[in-house]
C-alpha atoms as a printed R data frame, in Angstrom:
    type eleno elety resid chain resno       x       y       z
1   ATOM     1    CA   MET     A     1   5.818  -1.493  31.680
2   ATOM     2    CA   ALA     A     2   6.598   2.102  32.621
3   ATOM     3    CA   SER     A     3   4.144   4.729  31.448
4   ATOM     4    CA   PRO     A     4   5.604   6.938  28.691
5   ATOM     5    CA   SER     A     5   5.911  10.655  29.394
6   ATOM     6    CA   SER     A     6   6.171  12.199  25.903
7   ATOM     7    CA   ASN     A     7   4.510  11.736  22.555
8   ATOM     8    CA   GLU     A     8   4.924  12.993  19.002
9   ATOM     9    CA   GLU     A     9   2.890  12.836  15.808
10  ATOM    10    CA   TRP     A    10   3.232  13.341  12.059
11  ATOM    11    CA   VAL     A    11   0.669  15.676  10.511
12  ATOM    12    CA   LEU     A    12  -0.199  16.853   7.016
13  ATOM    13    CA   ALA     A    13   1.245  20.356   6.670
14  ATOM    14    CA   SER     A    14   0.099  20.955   3.059
15  ATOM    15    CA   TYR     A    15  -1.434  19.049   0.180
16  ATOM    16    CA   PRO     A    16   1.188  17.920  -2.366
17  ATOM    17    CA   ASP     A    17   1.213  19.195  -5.913
18  ATOM    18    CA   GLY     A    18   2.595  16.108  -7.643
19  ATOM    19    CA   PRO     A    19   4.765  13.618  -5.739
20  ATOM    20    CA   PRO     A    20   4.727  14.276  -1.970
21  ATOM    21    CA   GLN     A    21   7.730  16.118  -0.562
22  ATOM    22    CA   PRO     A    22   9.104  16.282   3.015
23  ATOM    23    CA   ALA     A    23   7.757  19.822   3.333
24  ATOM    24    CA   ASN     A    24   4.199  18.473   3.019
25  ATOM    25    CA   PHE     A    25   4.538  16.801   6.424
26  ATOM    26    CA   ARG     A    26   5.477  17.940   9.902
27  ATOM    27    CA   LYS     A    27   6.543  16.106  13.062
28  ATOM    28    CA   GLN     A    28   5.462  17.769  16.276
29  ATOM    29    CA   ALA     A    29   5.065  17.134  19.983
30  ATOM    30    CA   CYS     A    30   1.566  16.235  21.140
31  ATOM    31    CA   PRO     A    31  -0.167  15.258  24.400
32  ATOM    32    CA   MET     A    32   0.244  11.759  25.767
33  ATOM    33    CA   PRO     A    33  -3.184  10.105  25.400
34  ATOM    34    CA   VAL     A    34  -4.927   8.563  28.399
35  ATOM    35    CA   PRO     A    35  -7.005   5.485  27.543
36  ATOM    36    CA   GLY     A    36 -10.698   5.767  28.311
37  ATOM    37    CA   PRO     A    37 -12.812   2.964  29.780
38  ATOM    38    CA   SER     A    38 -13.013   1.000  26.501
39  ATOM    39    CA   GLN     A    39  -9.626   1.977  25.102
40  ATOM    40    CA   VAL     A    40  -6.095   0.618  24.912
41  ATOM    41    CA   LEU     A    41  -2.926   2.724  25.010
42  ATOM    42    CA   VAL     A    42  -0.634   1.435  22.277
43  ATOM    43    CA   LYS     A    43   3.016   2.108  21.470
44  ATOM    44    CA   MET     A    44   3.570   2.054  17.719
45  ATOM    45    CA   LEU     A    45   6.148  -0.411  16.429
46  ATOM    46    CA   CYS     A    46   5.441  -0.217  12.679
47  ATOM    47    CA   LEU     A    47   3.237   2.000  10.527
48  ATOM    48    CA   SER     A    48   2.345   0.981   6.983
49  ATOM    49    CA   VAL     A    49   3.025   3.557   4.245
50  ATOM    50    CA   ASP     A    50   1.029   2.309   1.253
51  ATOM    51    CA   PRO     A    51   0.603   3.707  -2.275
52  ATOM    52    CA   TYR     A    52  -3.163   4.143  -1.860
53  ATOM    53    CA   LEU     A    53  -2.507   6.791   0.810
54  ATOM    54    CA   ARG     A    54  -1.566   9.187  -2.003
55  ATOM    55    CA   ILE     A    55  -5.251   9.269  -2.953
56  ATOM    56    CA   LYS     A    56  -5.979  10.720   0.496
57  ATOM    57    CA   LEU     A    57  -3.507  13.576   0.005
58  ATOM    58    CA   TYR     A    58  -5.837  15.698  -2.140
59  ATOM    59    CA   PRO     A    59  -7.893  18.629  -0.810
60  ATOM    60    CA   PRO     A    60 -11.486  17.594  -0.098
61  ATOM    61    CA   SER     A    61 -14.073  18.608  -2.650
62  ATOM    62    CA   PRO     A    62 -16.665  21.214  -1.597
63  ATOM    63    CA   SER     A    63 -19.296  18.479  -1.358
64  ATOM    64    CA   ALA     A    64 -17.023  16.376   0.859
65  ATOM    65    CA   GLU     A    65 -16.360  19.345   3.126
66  ATOM    66    CA   LYS     A    66 -20.088  19.954   3.443
67  ATOM    67    CA   ALA     A    67 -20.688  16.311   4.307
68  ATOM    68    CA   ASP     A    68 -17.897  16.389   6.864
69  ATOM    69    CA   ASN     A    69 -19.517  19.378   8.556
70  ATOM    70    CA   ASP     A    70 -22.909  17.692   8.557
71  ATOM    71    CA   GLU     A    71 -23.334  15.602  11.692
72  ATOM    72    CA   ALA     A    72 -25.684  13.296   9.776
73  ATOM    73    CA   ASN     A    73 -22.947  12.501   7.258
74  ATOM    74    CA   ASP     A    74 -19.690  11.535   8.959
75  ATOM    75    CA   SER     A    75 -17.141  11.244   6.127
76  ATOM    76    CA   SER     A    76 -14.543  10.007   8.609
77  ATOM    77    CA   THR     A    77 -16.014   6.546   8.083
78  ATOM    78    CA   ASP     A    78 -14.785   6.649   4.468
79  ATOM    79    CA   GLU     A    79 -11.368   4.991   4.315
80  ATOM    80    CA   PHE     A    80 -10.517   7.095   1.238
81  ATOM    81    CA   ALA     A    81 -11.645  10.414   2.748
82  ATOM    82    CA   PRO     A    82  -8.916  13.079   2.403
83  ATOM    83    CA   PHE     A    83  -6.521  13.652   5.267
84  ATOM    84    CA   LYS     A    84  -7.120  16.966   7.007
85  ATOM    85    CA   LEU     A    85  -4.496  19.694   7.198
86  ATOM    86    CA   ASN     A    86  -2.618  19.966  10.493
87  ATOM    87    CA   GLU     A    87  -4.022  16.654  11.706
88  ATOM    88    CA   PRO     A    88  -2.225  13.305  11.949
89  ATOM    89    CA   LEU     A    89  -2.165  10.967   9.012
90  ATOM    90    CA   SER     A    90  -3.324   7.420   9.692
91  ATOM    91    CA   SER     A    91  -2.757   3.913   8.372
92  ATOM    92    CA   MET     A    92  -2.449   0.292   9.417
93  ATOM    93    CA   PHE     A    93  -0.046  -0.440  12.251
94  ATOM    94    CA   VAL     A    94   1.422  -3.043  14.558
95  ATOM    95    CA   GLY     A    95   2.026  -1.951  18.115
96  ATOM    96    CA   GLU     A    96   2.442  -3.013  21.711
97  ATOM    97    CA   VAL     A    97  -0.114  -2.542  24.469
98  ATOM    98    CA   VAL     A    98   1.098  -0.198  27.216
99  ATOM    99    CA   SER     A    99  -2.030  -0.055  29.369
100 ATOM   100    CA   THR     A   100  -5.793  -0.579  29.138
101 ATOM   101    CA   GLY     A   101  -8.960   1.158  30.266
102 ATOM   102    CA   SER     A   102 -10.847  -0.058  33.290
103 ATOM   103    CA   ASP     A   103 -13.382  -2.272  31.494
104 ATOM   104    CA   VAL     A   104 -11.169  -3.658  28.718
105 ATOM   105    CA   GLN     A   105 -10.853  -7.420  28.642
106 ATOM   106    CA   GLY     A   106  -8.663  -9.631  26.469
107 ATOM   107    CA   PHE     A   107  -5.682  -7.268  26.247
108 ATOM   108    CA   SER     A   108  -2.698  -7.014  28.595
109 ATOM   109    CA   PRO     A   109   0.443  -4.854  28.640
110 ATOM   110    CA   GLY     A   110   3.023  -6.306  26.260
111 ATOM   111    CA   ASP     A   111   0.475  -7.795  23.822
112 ATOM   112    CA   ARG     A   112   1.121  -7.169  20.132
113 ATOM   113    CA   VAL     A   113  -1.902  -5.686  18.325
114 ATOM   114    CA   SER     A   114  -2.785  -4.420  14.862
115 ATOM   115    CA   GLY     A   115  -5.418  -2.134  13.366
116 ATOM   116    CA   VAL     A   116  -5.585   1.435  12.041
117 ATOM   117    CA   ALA     A   117  -4.067   4.301  14.006
118 ATOM   118    CA   PRO     A   118  -2.872   7.903  13.668
119 ATOM   119    CA   TRP     A   119   0.787   8.446  12.914
120 ATOM   120    CA   SER     A   120   1.947   9.044  16.464
121 ATOM   121    CA   ALA     A   121   4.366   7.352  18.797
122 ATOM   122    CA   PHE     A   122   1.507   6.439  21.174
123 ATOM   123    CA   ALA     A   123  -2.253   6.339  20.643
124 ATOM   124    CA   ALA     A   124  -5.352   5.497  22.671
125 ATOM   125    CA   LEU     A   125  -7.505   3.250  20.492
126 ATOM   126    CA   ASN     A   126 -10.877   1.595  20.940
127 ATOM   127    CA   ALA     A   127 -10.299  -1.982  22.010
128 ATOM   128    CA   ASN     A   128 -12.953  -3.332  19.625
129 ATOM   129    CA   THR     A   129 -10.944  -2.058  16.622
130 ATOM   130    CA   LEU     A   130  -7.821  -4.036  17.530
131 ATOM   131    CA   GLN     A   131  -6.745  -7.604  17.024
132 ATOM   132    CA   LYS     A   132  -3.886  -9.492  18.602
133 ATOM   133    CA   VAL     A   133  -0.959 -10.699  16.501
134 ATOM   134    CA   PRO     A   134   1.751 -13.174  17.580
135 ATOM   135    CA   SER     A   135   5.047 -11.773  18.806
136 ATOM   136    CA   ASP     A   136   7.273 -14.540  17.441
137 ATOM   137    CA   LEU     A   137   7.887 -12.750  14.113
138 ATOM   138    CA   PRO     A   138   9.028  -9.207  13.277
139 ATOM   139    CA   PRO     A   139   6.048  -6.829  13.583
140 ATOM   140    CA   SER     A   140   6.491  -5.705   9.977
141 ATOM   141    CA   ALA     A   141   5.511  -9.212   8.808
142 ATOM   142    CA   TYR     A   142   1.932  -8.554   9.903
143 ATOM   143    CA   LEU     A   143   1.770  -5.478   7.686
144 ATOM   144    CA   ASN     A   144   3.329  -7.361   4.788
145 ATOM   145    CA   VAL     A   145   3.074 -11.002   3.808
146 ATOM   146    CA   LEU     A   146   0.889 -11.936   6.813
147 ATOM   147    CA   GLY     A   147  -1.290  -8.833   6.568
148 ATOM   148    CA   LEU     A   148  -3.258  -6.897   3.978
149 ATOM   149    CA   ILE     A   149  -0.362  -7.044   1.497
150 ATOM   150    CA   GLY     A   150  -0.436 -10.836   1.560
151 ATOM   151    CA   LEU     A   151  -4.213 -10.972   1.222
152 ATOM   152    CA   SER     A   152  -4.135  -8.413  -1.606
153 ATOM   153    CA   THR     A   153  -1.641 -10.639  -3.398
154 ATOM   154    CA   TYR     A   154  -2.782 -14.207  -2.902
155 ATOM   155    CA   PHE     A   155  -6.522 -14.106  -3.505
156 ATOM   156    CA   PRO     A   156  -6.599 -11.881  -6.629
157 ATOM   157    CA   LEU     A   157  -3.714 -13.902  -8.069
158 ATOM   158    CA   VAL     A   158  -5.232 -17.362  -7.594
159 ATOM   159    CA   GLU     A   159  -8.860 -16.377  -8.256
160 ATOM   160    CA   ILE     A   160  -8.433 -13.896 -11.127
161 ATOM   161    CA   GLY     A   161  -4.911 -14.412 -12.455
162 ATOM   162    CA   GLN     A   162  -5.049 -18.207 -12.173
163 ATOM   163    CA   PRO     A   163  -1.365 -18.669 -13.135
164 ATOM   164    CA   LYS     A   164  -0.421 -22.050 -14.567
165 ATOM   165    CA   ALA     A   165   2.919 -23.742 -15.086
166 ATOM   166    CA   GLY     A   166   4.570 -22.655 -18.320
167 ATOM   167    CA   GLU     A   167   2.614 -19.398 -18.645
168 ATOM   168    CA   THR     A   168   4.184 -15.954 -19.003
169 ATOM   169    CA   VAL     A   169   3.429 -13.390 -16.304
170 ATOM   170    CA   PHE     A   170   4.250  -9.683 -16.509
171 ATOM   171    CA   ILE     A   171   4.238  -7.522 -13.358
172 ATOM   172    CA   SER     A   172   4.512  -3.733 -13.390
173 ATOM   173    CA   GLY     A   173   5.719  -2.051 -10.214
174 ATOM   174    CA   ALA     A   174   7.306  -5.412  -9.525
175 ATOM   175    CA   ALA     A   175   9.619  -4.292  -6.713
176 ATOM   176    CA   GLY     A   176   6.778  -3.079  -4.505
177 ATOM   177    CA   ALA     A   177   5.405  -5.032  -1.569
178 ATOM   178    CA   VAL     A   178   2.626  -6.651  -3.627
179 ATOM   179    CA   GLY     A   179   4.487  -6.989  -6.926
180 ATOM   180    CA   SER     A   180   7.460  -8.760  -5.383
181 ATOM   181    CA   LEU     A   181   5.155 -11.294  -3.700
182 ATOM   182    CA   VAL     A   182   3.233 -11.871  -6.930
183 ATOM   183    CA   GLY     A   183   6.466 -12.685  -8.735
184 ATOM   184    CA   GLN     A   184   7.622 -15.169  -6.112
185 ATOM   185    CA   LEU     A   185   4.249 -16.924  -6.058
186 ATOM   186    CA   CYS     A   186   4.143 -17.132  -9.850
187 ATOM   187    CA   LYS     A   187   7.598 -18.710  -9.866
188 ATOM   188    CA   ALA     A   188   6.301 -21.255  -7.346
189 ATOM   189    CA   PHE     A   189   3.452 -21.982  -9.791
190 ATOM   190    CA   GLY     A   190   6.040 -22.670 -12.510
191 ATOM   191    CA   CYS     A   191   5.549 -19.513 -14.580
192 ATOM   192    CA   LYS     A   192   8.009 -17.382 -16.501
193 ATOM   193    CA   VAL     A   193   8.014 -14.048 -14.685
194 ATOM   194    CA   ILE     A   194   8.905 -10.647 -16.145
195 ATOM   195    CA   GLY     A   195   8.982  -7.559 -13.947
196 ATOM   196    CA   SER     A   196   9.401  -3.834 -14.529
197 ATOM   197    CA   THR     A   197  10.641  -1.385 -11.923
198 ATOM   198    CA   GLY     A   198  12.077   2.117 -11.676
199 ATOM   199    CA   SER     A   199  15.751   1.701 -10.736
200 ATOM   200    CA   ASN     A   200  18.723  -0.523 -11.434
201 ATOM   201    CA   ASN     A   201  19.031  -1.397  -7.743
202 ATOM   202    CA   LYS     A   202  15.472  -2.712  -7.722
203 ATOM   203    CA   VAL     A   203  16.226  -4.723 -10.858
204 ATOM   204    CA   GLU     A   204  18.965  -6.530  -8.942
205 ATOM   205    CA   VAL     A   205  16.628  -7.189  -6.002
206 ATOM   206    CA   LEU     A   206  14.068  -8.785  -8.317
207 ATOM   207    CA   LYS     A   207  16.750 -11.001  -9.808
208 ATOM   208    CA   GLU     A   208  17.610 -12.184  -6.301
209 ATOM   209    CA   LEU     A   209  13.922 -13.023  -5.766
210 ATOM   210    CA   GLY     A   210  13.995 -15.350  -8.763
211 ATOM   211    CA   PHE     A   211  12.365 -13.266 -11.514
212 ATOM   212    CA   ASP     A   212  13.314 -14.583 -14.950
213 ATOM   213    CA   HIS     A   213  13.615 -11.149 -16.560
214 ATOM   214    CA   THR     A   214  13.590  -7.687 -15.000
215 ATOM   215    CA   PHE     A   215  14.223  -4.224 -16.395
216 ATOM   216    CA   ASN     A   216  14.261  -0.542 -15.519
217 ATOM   217    CA   TYR     A   217  11.384   1.023 -17.456
218 ATOM   218    CA   LYS     A   218  13.243   4.355 -17.452
219 ATOM   219    CA   THR     A   219  15.982   2.900 -19.661
220 ATOM   220    CA   LYS     A   220  14.104   0.112 -21.503
221 ATOM   221    CA   SER     A   221  10.537   0.423 -22.726
222 ATOM   222    CA   VAL     A   222   7.825  -2.090 -21.893
223 ATOM   223    CA   GLU     A   223   7.364  -2.635 -25.624
224 ATOM   224    CA   GLU     A   224  11.038  -3.535 -26.058
225 ATOM   225    CA   ALA     A   225  11.015  -5.848 -23.053
226 ATOM   226    CA   LEU     A   226   7.967  -7.773 -24.234
227 ATOM   227    CA   GLU     A   227   9.309  -8.114 -27.769
228 ATOM   228    CA   GLU     A   228  12.468  -9.632 -26.303
229 ATOM   229    CA   TRP     A   229  11.076 -11.844 -23.529
230 ATOM   230    CA   ALA     A   230   7.396 -12.402 -24.366
231 ATOM   231    CA   GLU     A   231   7.335 -12.610 -28.128
232 ATOM   232    CA   GLU     A   232   4.242 -14.851 -28.085
233 ATOM   233    CA   GLY     A   233   2.370 -12.633 -25.650
234 ATOM   234    CA   VAL     A   234   1.455 -12.478 -21.961
235 ATOM   235    CA   ASP     A   235  -0.895 -14.878 -20.174
236 ATOM   236    CA   VAL     A   236  -1.240 -12.924 -16.912
237 ATOM   237    CA   TYR     A   237  -0.647  -9.226 -16.383
238 ATOM   238    CA   TRP     A   238  -0.542  -7.948 -12.810
239 ATOM   239    CA   ASP     A   239  -1.089  -4.202 -13.129
240 ATOM   240    CA   ASN     A   240   0.201  -1.938 -10.362
241 ATOM   241    CA   VAL     A   241   0.741   1.212 -12.419
242 ATOM   242    CA   GLY     A   242  -2.032   1.746 -15.004
243 ATOM   243    CA   GLY     A   243  -1.552   4.482 -17.590
244 ATOM   244    CA   GLU     A   244   0.635   3.894 -20.641
245 ATOM   245    CA   THR     A   245   1.929   0.548 -19.367
246 ATOM   246    CA   LEU     A   246  -1.595  -0.855 -19.171
247 ATOM   247    CA   ASP     A   247  -2.301   0.480 -22.646
248 ATOM   248    CA   THR     A   248   0.725  -1.396 -23.986
249 ATOM   249    CA   LEU     A   249  -0.188  -4.654 -22.256
250 ATOM   250    CA   LEU     A   250  -3.698  -4.599 -23.680
251 ATOM   251    CA   THR     A   251  -2.124  -5.175 -27.091
252 ATOM   252    CA   LYS     A   252   0.203  -7.930 -25.854
253 ATOM   253    CA   MET     A   253  -2.217 -10.244 -24.059
254 ATOM   254    CA   LYS     A   254  -2.752 -13.774 -25.339
255 ATOM   255    CA   ARG     A   255  -6.226 -15.071 -26.074
256 ATOM   256    CA   ASN     A   256  -7.887 -15.916 -22.728
257 ATOM   257    CA   GLY     A   257  -5.222 -13.901 -20.913
258 ATOM   258    CA   ARG     A   258  -6.051 -12.434 -17.504
259 ATOM   259    CA   ILE     A   259  -5.365  -8.950 -16.124
260 ATOM   260    CA   VAL     A   260  -5.402  -8.275 -12.385
261 ATOM   261    CA   ALA     A   261  -6.000  -4.532 -11.914
262 ATOM   262    CA   CYS     A   262  -4.350  -3.992  -8.532
263 ATOM   263    CA   GLY     A   263  -3.341  -0.329  -8.760
264 ATOM   264    CA   SER     A   264  -2.551   2.627 -11.009
265 ATOM   265    CA   ILE     A   265   0.196   4.425  -9.162
266 ATOM   266    CA   SER     A   266   1.419   6.225 -12.283
267 ATOM   267    CA   GLN     A   267  -1.794   8.277 -12.102
268 ATOM   268    CA   TYR     A   268  -2.090   8.901  -8.355
269 ATOM   269    CA   HIS     A   269  -0.159  12.182  -8.507
270 ATOM   270    CA   VAL     A   270  -2.288  13.622 -11.342
271 ATOM   271    CA   LEU     A   271  -5.833  12.505 -10.531
272 ATOM   272    CA   GLY     A   272  -8.409  14.874 -11.971
273 ATOM   273    CA   THR     A   273  -5.871  16.950 -13.934
274 ATOM   274    CA   GLU     A   274  -4.960  17.372 -17.582
275 ATOM   275    CA   LYS     A   275  -1.796  15.377 -16.906
276 ATOM   276    CA   ALA     A   276  -3.754  12.168 -16.279
277 ATOM   277    CA   TYR     A   277  -3.087   9.559 -18.966
278 ATOM   278    CA   GLY     A   278  -5.795   9.364 -21.613
279 ATOM   279    CA   VAL     A   279  -7.500  12.645 -20.699
């Protein structure tokens, strides 16, 4: 495999005020990394852009900045530590090995690997932070159903949600990577599945995935949807959005119902402000 000659990266240009905008990010040229003795040079194939990353797009608190400047307290080990201005963002990835350092064993050029990496076209990463993934499926599969998304779906659903045939399941944020998998699994368990999402196009996608009832929460309220399709209540609520939707579902759960608190994306843009729901 020929050695690449140019590299580029995506950095945080400014902290968003509300939903992130293109102007908050910047793509720029950067040096081509050279792998050290225990490193692997990787070409990025897929980078995962997940909702939880919004939590990392807030300015660090004064205490966090102090800790970051204290060599005895390395906040970089905190996966939820804020991204730094003018530095690359980072997330899970799937990539292809280009070359390896002199003492690296177990990796060869052309191998598919996954881990966490900066948002750049190429990166030199410590070999002990990487794991091989098969190359017989699209690389995105290992960031989705065969990766953290799949794990974040299956185990909370079967261990906490415990869906049973004939039960009614409601999923907020149902068209997302996790929500769409939850719905398909619940249909396989024999449940009636209701999903909310934020656009008519996504409603149609959920119908194609086999959801029994779907709706655009911007044109039909959760209250109206549940009165129409879950008159007797909800057995399992998979919560991806929090806020007012969670408040509504708390009044609609059946006795012995289960709630899986997966996320609260409706609040990620207003954390710590007067706009946060319930403040």
